[in-house]
XYZ file of C-alpha atoms in Angstrom:
620
model
C -27.723 83.241 -34.005
C -29.919 81.303 -31.596
C -30.488 77.125 -33.735
C -32.012 75.918 -30.225
C -32.395 72.689 -28.901
C -35.375 73.309 -26.619
C -37.134 72.586 -29.950
C -36.182 68.642 -29.740
C -38.595 69.262 -26.165
C -41.182 70.936 -27.402
C -45.050 68.640 -27.559
C -46.312 69.782 -30.023
C -46.251 72.384 -32.710
C -48.539 75.969 -32.646
C -49.899 78.643 -34.826
C -48.233 82.004 -34.400
C -50.949 85.103 -34.506
C -50.267 86.748 -38.529
C -48.887 89.769 -38.065
C -51.189 92.855 -36.700
C -49.860 94.539 -40.690
C -51.145 97.403 -41.138
C -51.246 99.900 -44.402
C -47.892 101.427 -45.381
C -45.354 99.286 -45.465
C -41.575 99.646 -47.088
C -42.547 99.856 -51.390
C -43.063 96.182 -52.131
C -42.101 97.835 -55.824
C -38.947 99.751 -55.351
C -35.235 97.995 -55.977
C -34.907 96.716 -51.948
C -37.995 94.604 -53.049
C -37.155 94.162 -57.272
C -36.331 90.471 -57.403
C -38.738 88.920 -54.636
C -40.899 87.670 -57.035
C -37.771 86.245 -58.680
C -35.843 84.261 -56.080
C -36.132 80.521 -55.292
C -38.017 79.372 -53.045
C -36.006 76.574 -50.021
C -35.696 73.434 -51.992
C -37.103 70.034 -49.583
C -33.076 67.763 -50.420
C -33.388 64.613 -51.304
C -33.525 62.024 -48.716
C -30.813 60.499 -50.306
C -28.232 63.846 -49.850
C -29.381 64.436 -46.192
C -28.778 60.956 -44.637
C -25.161 60.060 -45.788
C -24.638 63.762 -45.021
C -26.113 63.038 -41.252
C -24.068 59.907 -40.847
C -20.507 62.200 -42.240
C -20.786 64.725 -39.332
C -22.232 62.587 -36.458
C -20.016 60.066 -36.839
C -16.927 61.860 -35.225
C -19.245 62.225 -32.019
C -19.662 59.234 -31.710
C -17.670 55.680 -30.417
C -16.815 52.765 -33.627
C -19.489 50.815 -31.211
C -22.541 53.612 -31.452
C -21.724 54.584 -35.034
C -22.735 50.986 -36.245
C -25.708 51.379 -34.240
C -26.134 54.990 -36.183
C -25.583 53.795 -39.662
C -28.096 50.561 -39.618
C -31.161 52.644 -38.309
C -30.455 55.706 -40.391
C -29.880 52.695 -43.290
C -33.102 50.825 -42.263
C -34.734 54.373 -42.159
C -33.514 55.840 -45.860
C -35.003 52.318 -46.908
C -38.249 52.698 -45.434
C -42.201 52.916 -46.362
C -41.903 55.837 -43.192
C -39.202 57.587 -45.007
C -41.192 57.882 -48.389
C -43.996 59.139 -46.852
C -42.862 61.995 -45.124
C -40.698 62.831 -47.535
C -43.360 63.140 -49.140
C -45.033 65.362 -47.089
C -42.371 67.347 -46.674
C -41.835 68.429 -50.879
C -45.983 67.790 -50.799
C -46.328 71.224 -48.337
C -42.859 72.885 -49.940
C -44.731 72.875 -53.418
C -48.242 74.352 -51.844
C -49.293 77.655 -53.383
C -49.634 80.173 -52.222
C -46.873 78.965 -49.375
C -43.324 80.820 -49.603
C -41.176 78.598 -46.842
C -41.888 74.723 -45.717
C -39.968 76.164 -43.327
C -41.196 79.309 -42.186
C -43.555 79.493 -39.886
C -42.524 76.105 -37.836
C -39.367 77.870 -37.159
C -40.598 80.895 -36.809
C -42.526 79.318 -33.772
C -40.516 76.554 -32.165
C -37.271 78.759 -31.804
C -38.643 82.047 -31.469
C -42.563 82.882 -30.722
C -43.586 79.992 -29.350
C -40.448 80.293 -27.455
C -40.737 80.847 -23.877
C -37.425 81.626 -21.697
C -36.561 85.734 -21.985
C -35.664 87.826 -25.242
C -32.646 88.651 -23.215
C -30.340 87.035 -22.120
C -31.766 83.641 -24.350
C -32.888 85.264 -27.638
C -31.592 88.520 -28.870
C -27.504 90.409 -29.487
C -26.136 92.711 -29.698
C -23.746 95.005 -30.833
C -20.956 97.167 -29.733
C -19.488 99.863 -31.652
C -16.665 101.757 -31.870
C -15.849 104.980 -30.547
C -17.299 108.310 -31.853
C -13.884 110.665 -31.313
C -15.918 113.662 -33.006
C -18.181 113.002 -30.159
C -17.558 113.171 -27.186
C -20.934 114.569 -25.599
C -23.927 111.042 -25.174
C -26.505 113.324 -26.673
C -24.294 114.140 -29.553
C -23.904 110.561 -30.492
C -27.270 110.126 -30.006
C -28.900 112.500 -32.076
C -26.152 111.611 -35.264
C -26.957 107.724 -34.161
C -30.704 108.896 -34.978
C -30.293 110.414 -38.219
C -28.244 108.411 -39.775
C -30.409 105.175 -38.615
C -33.505 107.672 -40.007
C -31.807 108.023 -42.869
C -31.223 104.278 -43.539
C -34.643 103.968 -42.567
C -36.434 106.264 -45.901
C -34.064 103.497 -48.020
C -35.894 101.234 -47.153
C -39.801 102.762 -46.804
C -39.120 104.340 -50.091
C -38.125 101.148 -51.701
C -34.883 102.621 -52.772
C -32.660 100.469 -51.195
C -30.241 98.228 -52.835
C -31.348 94.196 -52.896
C -28.297 92.469 -50.494
C -26.434 90.541 -52.464
C -24.569 86.993 -52.484
C -21.803 88.449 -54.989
C -24.304 88.783 -58.107
C -27.333 86.850 -56.502
C -29.664 88.625 -54.980
C -30.745 88.385 -50.980
C -34.741 88.018 -49.826
C -35.298 91.067 -48.597
C -39.044 89.467 -46.506
C -37.830 91.276 -43.275
C -37.164 94.707 -43.463
C -40.202 94.437 -43.639
C -40.059 93.783 -39.365
C -36.920 96.223 -38.838
C -38.418 99.935 -38.624
C -41.666 100.861 -36.397
C -41.903 96.793 -35.285
C -42.264 95.246 -32.380
C -43.026 91.422 -30.902
C -45.902 91.661 -29.023
C -45.960 88.623 -25.989
C -49.097 86.070 -25.838
C -49.945 82.378 -24.992
C -49.375 79.703 -26.534
C -46.561 81.762 -28.748
C -46.157 85.908 -29.449
C -46.863 87.893 -33.134
C -45.461 90.453 -34.619
C -46.636 93.551 -34.911
C -46.267 96.232 -38.170
C -46.928 100.031 -37.736
C -47.580 102.165 -41.008
C -44.019 103.701 -41.908
C -45.385 107.199 -43.205
C -48.152 107.710 -39.579
C -45.741 106.653 -37.251
C -42.558 109.684 -37.098
C -41.216 109.445 -33.644
C -38.830 107.232 -31.707
C -39.526 106.616 -28.508
C -36.182 107.632 -26.250
C -35.738 105.432 -22.639
C -34.410 107.550 -19.880
C -33.939 105.900 -15.964
C -36.533 103.583 -16.724
C -38.699 106.140 -18.299
C -39.292 106.429 -20.903
C -40.434 109.834 -23.792
C -42.200 110.251 -27.170
C -39.920 112.019 -29.283
C -41.079 113.056 -32.549
C -38.849 113.492 -35.104
C -40.805 115.963 -38.151
C -41.948 119.080 -37.194
C -43.864 121.498 -39.157
C -43.048 119.036 -42.423
C -39.317 118.645 -41.196
C -37.335 116.762 -40.248
C -35.656 117.292 -36.841
C -31.934 118.324 -37.270
C -28.307 116.535 -35.056
C -28.667 119.601 -33.375
C -32.826 119.513 -32.394
C -32.277 116.134 -31.830
C -29.589 116.712 -29.421
C -31.877 119.289 -27.942
C -34.726 117.739 -27.590
C -32.180 114.390 -25.838
C -31.027 116.762 -23.134
C -34.758 118.420 -22.156
C -35.540 114.892 -21.772
C -32.207 114.333 -20.318
C -32.758 116.264 -17.798
C -35.932 115.740 -16.917
C -36.146 111.863 -16.734
C -33.367 112.338 -14.380
C -35.101 114.885 -11.651
C -37.417 112.069 -11.305
C -37.888 108.334 -10.323
C -40.316 105.856 -12.492
C -41.544 102.240 -11.239
C -38.951 100.095 -14.404
C -42.258 99.275 -16.575
C -39.769 98.405 -19.088
C -38.838 95.295 -16.906
C -41.213 93.227 -17.087
C -40.569 92.583 -21.124
C -36.720 91.145 -19.905
C -39.472 88.186 -18.274
C -40.210 84.571 -19.353
C -42.226 85.535 -21.483
C -46.085 83.949 -20.382
C -45.396 85.505 -17.470
C -45.021 88.744 -19.398
C -48.093 87.838 -21.482
C -50.091 87.731 -18.214
C -48.550 91.248 -16.924
C -48.707 92.100 -20.430
C -52.622 92.014 -19.903
C -52.363 93.024 -16.523
C -50.615 96.672 -17.401
C -52.625 97.223 -20.678
C -56.251 96.683 -18.187
C -54.263 98.322 -15.537
C -55.689 101.750 -17.149
C -57.248 103.036 -21.169
C -54.072 105.696 -20.615
C -51.607 101.919 -20.474
C -53.070 100.784 -23.665
C -52.917 104.378 -25.370
C -48.972 104.537 -23.801
C -48.128 100.779 -24.947
C -49.891 101.916 -28.104
C -47.265 104.812 -28.543
C -44.533 103.113 -27.751
C -44.916 99.802 -29.745
C -45.689 101.662 -32.694
C -42.171 104.444 -32.645
C -39.515 103.894 -35.525
C -37.530 102.449 -32.837
C -35.894 102.811 -29.058
C -32.602 105.077 -28.680
C -31.911 103.800 -24.671
C -29.909 106.764 -23.006
C -28.038 104.487 -19.959
C -26.304 106.585 -17.751
C -23.950 103.863 -17.024
C -19.562 104.627 -17.456
C -18.512 101.056 -18.435
C -14.852 100.596 -20.438
C -13.888 97.753 -20.333
C -14.782 95.310 -23.385
C -16.982 92.632 -20.770
C -18.622 95.882 -19.443
C -19.723 97.152 -22.572
C -20.697 93.919 -23.881
C -23.084 92.892 -20.636
C -24.080 96.729 -20.897
C -26.101 95.973 -24.675
C -25.965 92.793 -24.449
C -29.085 93.763 -21.170
C -27.933 96.497 -19.281
C -30.338 96.515 -16.526
C -33.034 95.253 -17.822
C -34.646 98.054 -16.275
C -33.875 100.945 -19.143
C -34.866 99.103 -22.184
C -38.325 98.247 -23.940
C -36.982 94.171 -25.050
C -39.488 93.326 -27.214
C -38.459 97.114 -29.737
C -36.916 95.642 -32.451
C -34.523 98.016 -32.586
C -32.190 99.208 -29.247
C -29.937 102.249 -30.124
C -27.762 101.925 -26.853
C -26.009 105.111 -25.728
C -24.146 105.658 -22.648
C -23.311 108.509 -20.361
C -19.590 108.427 -22.050
C -20.734 108.598 -24.950
C -19.966 103.896 -25.702
C -22.709 103.165 -28.163
C -23.956 100.019 -29.163
C -27.452 98.322 -30.302
C -29.481 95.376 -29.725
C -31.783 93.496 -31.472
C -34.897 91.791 -31.049
C -34.414 88.358 -32.906
C -37.627 86.773 -33.935
C -38.635 88.439 -36.881
C -34.581 89.521 -38.446
C -32.211 87.475 -38.722
C -28.454 89.887 -37.464
C -27.568 89.799 -41.999
C -30.064 92.990 -42.612
C -29.565 94.852 -38.732
C -25.879 94.356 -40.196
C -25.984 96.499 -42.907
C -28.254 98.844 -41.000
C -25.351 98.933 -38.456
C -22.861 99.145 -40.277
C -24.059 101.997 -41.806
C -25.354 104.239 -38.909
C -21.379 103.828 -37.535
C -20.277 104.514 -41.807
C -21.659 107.443 -41.334
C -21.591 108.923 -38.606
C -17.958 107.518 -37.733
C -16.390 109.022 -40.775
C -18.475 112.568 -41.540
C -21.224 111.212 -43.724
C -23.931 111.921 -42.166
C -26.268 115.118 -42.441
C -26.921 116.326 -39.420
C -29.056 119.357 -41.215
C -28.696 122.506 -39.744
C -26.928 123.417 -36.929
C -30.057 125.740 -36.186
C -32.666 124.406 -33.174
C -36.001 126.445 -34.172
C -37.471 128.043 -31.391
C -40.871 126.395 -30.380
C -40.209 122.869 -30.984
C -42.573 120.611 -28.785
C -41.642 119.054 -25.393
C -40.143 115.264 -25.516
C -43.994 113.934 -24.431
C -43.051 111.502 -20.887
C -45.489 107.976 -22.029
C -46.157 107.650 -18.988
C -47.200 104.197 -16.975
C -50.657 103.472 -14.080
C -48.916 101.419 -12.178
C -51.565 99.669 -9.521
C -49.930 97.151 -6.500
C -50.558 94.743 -8.709
C -48.732 96.231 -11.302
C -45.864 96.974 -9.086
C -46.003 93.746 -7.979
C -45.489 92.408 -10.855
C -42.490 94.462 -11.643
C -40.649 93.696 -8.803
C -41.039 89.750 -9.064
C -39.934 90.482 -12.609
C -36.840 93.283 -11.572
C -35.953 89.547 -9.204
C -36.014 87.538 -12.149
C -33.770 89.420 -14.791
C -31.298 90.084 -11.493
C -31.529 86.458 -10.950
C -31.033 84.568 -15.012
C -28.007 88.125 -15.531
C -26.036 86.859 -12.493
C -26.192 83.336 -13.792
C -24.096 84.246 -16.100
C -20.171 84.789 -16.837
C -18.628 86.620 -20.394
C -15.775 87.157 -22.136
C -13.992 88.859 -24.401
C -11.148 87.652 -26.459
C -9.389 91.108 -28.208
C -7.530 88.616 -30.453
C -5.014 91.700 -32.036
C -2.278 89.523 -33.266
C -3.528 89.386 -37.299
C -6.337 89.678 -38.412
C -8.588 88.959 -42.101
C -6.224 89.736 -43.653
C -3.118 87.895 -42.628
C -5.500 84.835 -43.030
C -5.964 84.755 -46.826
C -2.672 85.911 -47.098
C -1.865 82.449 -45.050
C -4.074 80.619 -48.279
C -6.946 81.024 -45.260
C -10.743 81.378 -45.227
C -10.793 83.900 -42.112
C -13.987 81.817 -41.292
C -12.956 78.516 -41.888
C -9.322 79.859 -39.295
C -11.268 81.287 -36.368
C -14.056 77.922 -37.153
C -11.119 76.365 -36.197
C -9.722 78.554 -33.730
C -12.367 77.896 -31.196
C -12.261 73.407 -32.123
C -8.962 73.489 -30.841
C -9.171 76.029 -28.251
C -12.261 73.730 -27.099
C -10.457 70.523 -27.196
C -7.450 71.858 -25.870
C -9.338 72.699 -22.248
C -11.744 69.739 -22.147
C -9.731 67.396 -24.736
C -12.550 66.134 -27.456
C -14.717 68.135 -30.194
C -17.984 68.527 -29.753
C -20.920 69.333 -31.476
C -21.092 73.057 -32.894
C -23.568 74.921 -34.378
C -22.331 77.590 -37.205
C -25.856 79.500 -38.029
C -25.691 79.550 -42.372
C -27.817 82.140 -44.015
C -29.770 80.633 -46.810
C -31.797 83.662 -47.988
C -31.361 83.398 -51.282
C -34.288 81.787 -51.077
C -37.779 83.306 -50.644
C -37.937 83.838 -46.750
C -34.942 82.301 -46.451
C -33.918 82.549 -42.515
C -30.548 80.378 -41.303
C -29.578 76.264 -41.914
C -27.102 74.269 -39.181
C -23.620 74.627 -40.885
C -22.616 71.474 -38.537
C -18.233 72.450 -37.294
C -17.775 68.915 -36.597
C -16.241 66.603 -39.147
C -13.673 63.801 -39.218
C -10.826 66.098 -40.668
C -11.279 68.815 -37.672
C -11.803 66.106 -34.854
C -7.644 64.707 -36.588
C -6.791 68.965 -36.820
C -7.120 69.192 -33.077
C -5.683 65.772 -32.505
C -2.520 66.123 -34.744
C -1.936 69.654 -33.976
C -1.776 68.542 -30.397
C 0.619 66.241 -30.229
C 3.765 67.135 -30.498
C 5.534 64.618 -32.380
C 3.526 65.654 -35.573
C 5.489 67.756 -37.777
C 4.822 70.652 -39.131
C 3.333 69.498 -42.838
C 1.446 66.959 -41.512
C -0.582 69.486 -39.013
C -0.972 71.920 -41.962
C -2.752 69.388 -44.325
C -5.030 68.683 -41.208
C -5.765 72.007 -41.263
C -5.960 72.676 -44.926
C -8.753 70.196 -45.065
C -10.446 70.042 -42.101
C -11.151 73.964 -43.336
C -11.797 72.819 -47.505
C -14.638 69.859 -45.573
C -16.023 73.209 -43.622
C -16.240 75.191 -46.174
C -18.437 73.153 -47.916
C -20.037 71.986 -45.377
C -20.863 75.648 -45.680
C -21.534 75.594 -48.572
C -24.424 73.446 -49.092
C -25.985 74.935 -45.964
C -26.267 77.966 -47.681
C -27.787 76.133 -51.230
C -30.498 74.781 -48.318
C -29.024 71.320 -47.760
C -27.513 70.589 -44.278
C -29.531 68.007 -42.634
C -30.699 70.436 -40.312
C -33.356 71.453 -41.299
C -34.513 69.244 -43.078
C -34.775 66.502 -40.673
C -37.281 68.900 -38.602
C -39.373 69.377 -40.785
C -39.125 65.192 -41.538
C -40.082 65.697 -37.546
C -43.350 67.748 -37.666
C -44.765 66.163 -40.668
C -45.136 63.064 -38.107
C -48.635 63.007 -37.087
C -50.746 62.242 -33.671
C -50.295 59.068 -33.413
C -47.394 57.308 -35.600
C -44.663 55.603 -34.870
C -41.677 57.835 -34.170
C -39.145 56.787 -36.408
C -36.184 54.595 -34.458
C -33.366 57.674 -35.905
C -34.881 60.037 -33.831
C -35.075 57.444 -30.684
C -31.320 57.405 -31.431
C -29.508 59.011 -28.484
C -26.356 60.484 -31.525
C -29.936 62.702 -33.274
C -30.128 64.202 -29.413
C -26.391 64.619 -29.452
C -26.006 65.509 -31.902
C -28.411 68.630 -31.902
C -27.134 69.004 -28.681
C -25.182 72.406 -29.642
C -22.180 72.351 -26.975
C -20.374 75.463 -28.958
C -23.493 77.594 -30.317
C -21.481 80.429 -32.520
C -21.878 82.684 -35.372
C -19.945 85.809 -37.125
C -20.667 88.564 -38.235
C -18.513 91.279 -39.152
C -18.602 95.483 -39.272
C -14.810 97.024 -39.704
C -17.337 99.910 -37.540
C -18.117 96.958 -34.488
C -15.599 95.661 -31.118
C -17.148 92.850 -31.206
C -21.538 91.864 -30.484
C -21.724 88.379 -29.009
C -25.296 86.482 -28.162
C -26.403 83.698 -25.014
C -24.945 80.186 -24.815
C -28.645 77.276 -25.988
C -28.116 75.243 -22.983
C -26.933 74.709 -19.872
C -23.487 72.783 -20.719
C -23.057 75.141 -24.012
C -21.337 78.052 -24.375
C -22.706 81.035 -26.794
C -19.320 81.946 -29.326
C -20.505 85.083 -31.995
C -17.443 86.306 -33.968
C -16.076 89.250 -35.813
C -13.655 89.232 -37.883
C -11.540 92.582 -38.954
C -9.220 93.796 -41.323
C -6.215 93.543 -38.285
C -8.611 92.075 -35.520
C -10.490 88.617 -33.872
C -12.894 89.090 -31.861
C -14.734 86.786 -30.108
C -17.934 86.741 -27.038
C -17.818 83.808 -25.512
C -20.886 83.554 -22.499
C -21.300 80.115 -20.151
C -23.993 80.309 -17.226
C -22.468 79.613 -14.262
C -23.605 76.549 -12.568
C -23.287 72.666 -12.116
C -20.897 72.579 -15.144
C -17.840 73.626 -14.662
C -17.962 75.769 -17.874
C -14.439 78.909 -18.043
C -15.625 81.525 -20.553
C -11.720 82.910 -19.605
C -10.082 79.092 -20.200
C -12.275 79.162 -23.525
C -10.961 82.551 -24.057
C -6.785 81.171 -23.180
C -7.656 79.027 -25.551
C -8.373 80.077 -28.301
C -5.892 82.542 -27.769
C -3.493 79.938 -27.968
C -4.736 78.070 -30.752
C -4.846 80.627 -33.483
C -0.812 82.079 -32.688
C -0.131 77.670 -32.886
C -2.117 77.863 -35.952
C 0.064 80.529 -37.895
C 2.484 80.099 -35.671
C 2.275 75.883 -37.620
C 1.882 77.402 -41.189
C 5.099 80.315 -41.213
C 6.842 76.967 -40.461
C 5.842 75.623 -43.034
C 6.087 76.977 -45.480
C 9.804 78.121 -44.854
C 10.556 73.980 -44.872
C 12.169 71.080 -43.239
C 15.017 73.209 -42.443
C 13.537 75.178 -39.189
């Protein structure tokens, strides 16, 4: 979900450290990776394809005079020797032997590893689970989640997991290497990803009451049953709740440079701390047993998005969160994995647990299970001060955010399809119309589109605003326009959106290509006018940063805004409902998530009513 305008402001590209990858990764000879050698490389689109497409995306955001100026700049750039040279350099980079993907290093650094704002709330994303009616006791639900996640991990480790497919097209499985036993490590100027041997590290880390414990999941060569895991988790809860500890985990919530400094401070405070860090970071995943009882959608979303900042280790790739009322969710660290693989993992975990498919193992708890090992940090005064300061900064950042969850239950995917529309296109236009109702204008909108049909592909920007979407918003708000014309405008807008989204999935958007052309500029070379044109920066300033991930088992998901005057909208399209998580800052720009939610709801209702009225014909 993290598209990033701030990359425009970064002065230079810095190389991230390579992964600290040790011996056993997932089995690359297995089914999961069977298509990797056949996957095409991410293409470099032709200038003649990208530049007209770019103009079509900026036209609806500009006045006639501004667009005429931008059109001249873009056309001159397209005919220039400099453009041809930049394109040649980019194509040469893409063709380099051994380079899997021309964008990969740049994107991972600019958007993730080199980005210095806190990963939570700004980069990580979360999923909210449906309730488990079979398991009302929190440690019982947690144990079932662990068993299901471990079964998925086993399929990843063996390579037996089937690769994801887009209909008949295989998707890249590279990011599965960073799913389990992986963590982000803070470092200046760029963080890096560490992965650990899956076979040698069969433990998870459990967080409770700001304390961490190691739970070995294999005893005497046998995987712990759900009953045994539950028993071990009960021991952890009892022990953690009867003691207190300095909340070291909150250090991971900080600005990355500050965390990098404090990481060294923590590691060097005692040899024990370095060992504790290694044990925590090498674990398969984190299980957070929160002592809170969230009820409302907003309370749940805030719990999984950021919590209190202390009962977490935000650098871990996977964190499963179970609250004291057995509400549950998931938090994903975004730097090495996008949402689709973790959506698959969580959908599997929920399908297994909610539908009684999970193998729970024996109901008998073996005698002599070793006590879960507390992970203790030595915290001298300098470390305690750092923790207190990080906690204060976390509280300030989280306090600057507003959140509204719109659970729209009037209809969902099934009804939208019956009406003759693409569910994603319909949801995007509901967001566009809602924003237009609130602000009286359309502004630059980012929708994440996956490019995983290419080797090491991640995402491209689907620019959701078009001349057709703007016309649709204006016509819908005009009471003199017929319902037939309104529906025709909606059809045109969703068709244009769908065509652009398809082009993005083929690696033929405009944003990554233009970024590549900028990044092959050499020091001292003149920046092309196209990148100095205010229209370029404005069209990349994402007032709406949106993304869809859907599972029938989710009660929503979310992430933050990417600019101070914009909204972050994560949405889920279920058969019977549309769920929108709407996040924004509380600042001088006066944004209002409640008001935007109100208008998106109004837009969706009006869109359906208008389509129904048009179907009934002119008598209405």
